[in-house]
Amino acid sequence: MADRKFIVGGNWKMNGSRESIDGIIQFLKQGPLNESTEVVVGPPFVYLSYVKENLPDKVSIAAQNCYYASKGAFTGEISAEMAVDIGCEWVILGHSERRNVFGETDEIIGKKVAHALTSGLKVIACIGELLSEREEGRTFDVLSRQIKAIADNISDWSKVVIAYEPVWAIGTGKTATPQQAQQVHLQLRNWLKEHISDSVAASCRIMYGGSVNAGNCKDLAVQPDVDGFLVGGASLKPDFVQIVNARM
Ligand code: PEP
């Protein structure tokens, strides 16, 4: 297994209340969380400060999005600088819901990646194919296009994690098999080798996301090119602790 620190992120999406978040904080505090796994949670913006103040320091906080300008007349948007200001270390960019529900293009995502990195955030950059694209045999064409748009905007690869999230597996209960995930992760690593460098290919972590749960996480975690998980639904439940501890 390569020397890449396992990383597990919880994307809470637009879920949570003060009460339910207190429950999540409680199970995260109770853990125990494997010390050799990096843990990140992404609450909705309005709860970021509250979660930051109440979680143990070893759990980092991610914004679920941010805009590519520092400030100004962009009603409803949040800047990377604001996220840094309240203690965020990470931002999730390019999530399939941003792409497919809110119409974010590769170009917009690229701009966001560039701006977030120069503002001091680390980036969880998401890519993934639709079911129709997989069925048409276009999975890797789509992923190459998406990863290129991101890679062209990366100033420091040590601050970036790629999350491979097949859209057909997100929130559907239909997980990629460990073999499907490993195959794509290896293709992505080879893409990094060919287009960026051997050292980035060896060091860049590639998370898998898409209906990861306490039951399937261990089989996925033993795949040599799966370096962690981005978890949606299950990150709201105590099962998240088992997912954090999937690779022991
Ligand atoms: C996600 O939103 O990034 C995700 C992977 O969701 P879920 O785990 O619910 O499929």
GROMACS .gro file of N, CA, C and O and ligand atoms in nm, residues 11 13 95 97 165 169-172 209-212 230-234, ligand 1:
model
   82
   11ASN      N    1  -1.976   1.472   0.376
   11ASN     CA    2  -2.045   1.583   0.310
   11ASN      C    3  -2.189   1.583   0.359
   11ASN      O    4  -2.268   1.499   0.318
   13LYS      N    5  -2.418   1.789   0.304
   13LYS     CA    6  -2.509   1.852   0.207
   13LYS      C    7  -2.601   1.952   0.280
   13LYS      O    8  -2.559   2.011   0.377
   95HIS      N    9  -1.865   1.910  -0.686
   95HIS     CA   10  -1.956   1.800  -0.649
   95HIS      C   11  -2.062   1.783  -0.758
   95HIS      O   12  -2.106   1.882  -0.818
   97GLU      N   13  -2.368   1.744  -0.746
   97GLU     CA   14  -2.491   1.824  -0.728
   97GLU      C   15  -2.466   1.969  -0.770
   97GLU      O   16  -2.556   2.035  -0.823
  165GLU      N   17  -1.645   1.024  -0.778
  165GLU     CA   18  -1.782   0.994  -0.735
  165GLU      C   19  -1.870   0.969  -0.856
  165GLU      O   20  -1.924   1.065  -0.916
  169ALA      N   21  -2.390   0.646  -0.842
  169ALA     CA   22  -2.374   0.583  -0.711
  169ALA      C   23  -2.403   0.680  -0.596
  169ALA      O   24  -2.408   0.638  -0.480
  170ILE      N   25  -2.424   0.807  -0.628
  170ILE     CA   26  -2.441   0.906  -0.521
  170ILE      C   27  -2.586   0.906  -0.472
  170ILE      O   28  -2.678   0.935  -0.549
  171GLY      N   29  -2.602   0.872  -0.346
  171GLY     CA   30  -2.734   0.878  -0.283
  171GLY      C   31  -2.832   0.774  -0.337
  171GLY      O   32  -2.952   0.784  -0.311
  172THR      N   33  -2.782   0.676  -0.411
  172THR     CA   34  -2.871   0.579  -0.474
  172THR      C   35  -2.869   0.444  -0.403
  172THR      O   36  -2.950   0.357  -0.434
  209GLY      N   37  -1.635   0.809  -0.366
  209GLY     CA   38  -1.763   0.849  -0.306
  209GLY      C   39  -1.879   0.793  -0.385
  209GLY      O   40  -1.874   0.784  -0.508
  210GLY      N   41  -1.984   0.754  -0.315
  210GLY     CA   42  -2.103   0.700  -0.380
  210GLY      C   43  -2.158   0.585  -0.298
  210GLY      O   44  -2.110   0.472  -0.308
  211SER      N   45  -2.253   0.620  -0.208
  211SER     CA   46  -2.321   0.519  -0.126
  211SER      C   47  -2.225   0.433  -0.043
  211SER      O   48  -2.249   0.314  -0.023
  212VAL      N   49  -2.118   0.495   0.006
  212VAL     CA   50  -2.030   0.423   0.099
  212VAL      C   51  -2.104   0.411   0.232
  212VAL      O   52  -2.167   0.506   0.278
  230LEU      N   53  -1.538   0.994   0.030
  230LEU     CA   54  -1.623   1.110   0.053
  230LEU      C   55  -1.764   1.053   0.072
  230LEU      O   56  -1.815   0.981  -0.015
  231VAL      N   57  -1.821   1.082   0.187
  231VAL     CA   58  -1.943   1.014   0.231
  231VAL      C   59  -2.056   1.115   0.245
  231VAL      O   60  -2.038   1.219   0.312
  232GLY      N   61  -2.170   1.087   0.185
  232GLY     CA   62  -2.285   1.175   0.200
  232GLY      C   63  -2.375   1.125   0.313
  232GLY      O   64  -2.348   1.146   0.431
  233GLY      N   65  -2.480   1.052   0.275
  233GLY     CA   66  -2.582   1.009   0.371
  233GLY      C   67  -2.528   0.948   0.499
  233GLY      O   68  -2.572   0.982   0.610
  234ALA      N   69  -2.432   0.857   0.486
  234ALA     CA   70  -2.383   0.785   0.605
  234ALA      C   71  -2.298   0.874   0.696
  234ALA      O   72  -2.269   0.834   0.808
  249PEP     C1   73  -2.172   1.262  -0.180
  249PEP     O1   74  -2.263   1.342  -0.172
  249PEP     O2   75  -2.056   1.305  -0.202
  249PEP     C2   76  -2.200   1.120  -0.165
  249PEP     C3   77  -2.108   1.035  -0.196
  249PEP     O3   78  -2.326   1.086  -0.119
  249PEP     P1   79  -2.375   0.940  -0.070
  249PEP     O4   80  -2.266   0.884   0.018
  249PEP     O5   81  -2.500   0.965   0.004
  249PEP     O6   82  -2.392   0.857  -0.192
   0.00000   0.00000   0.00000
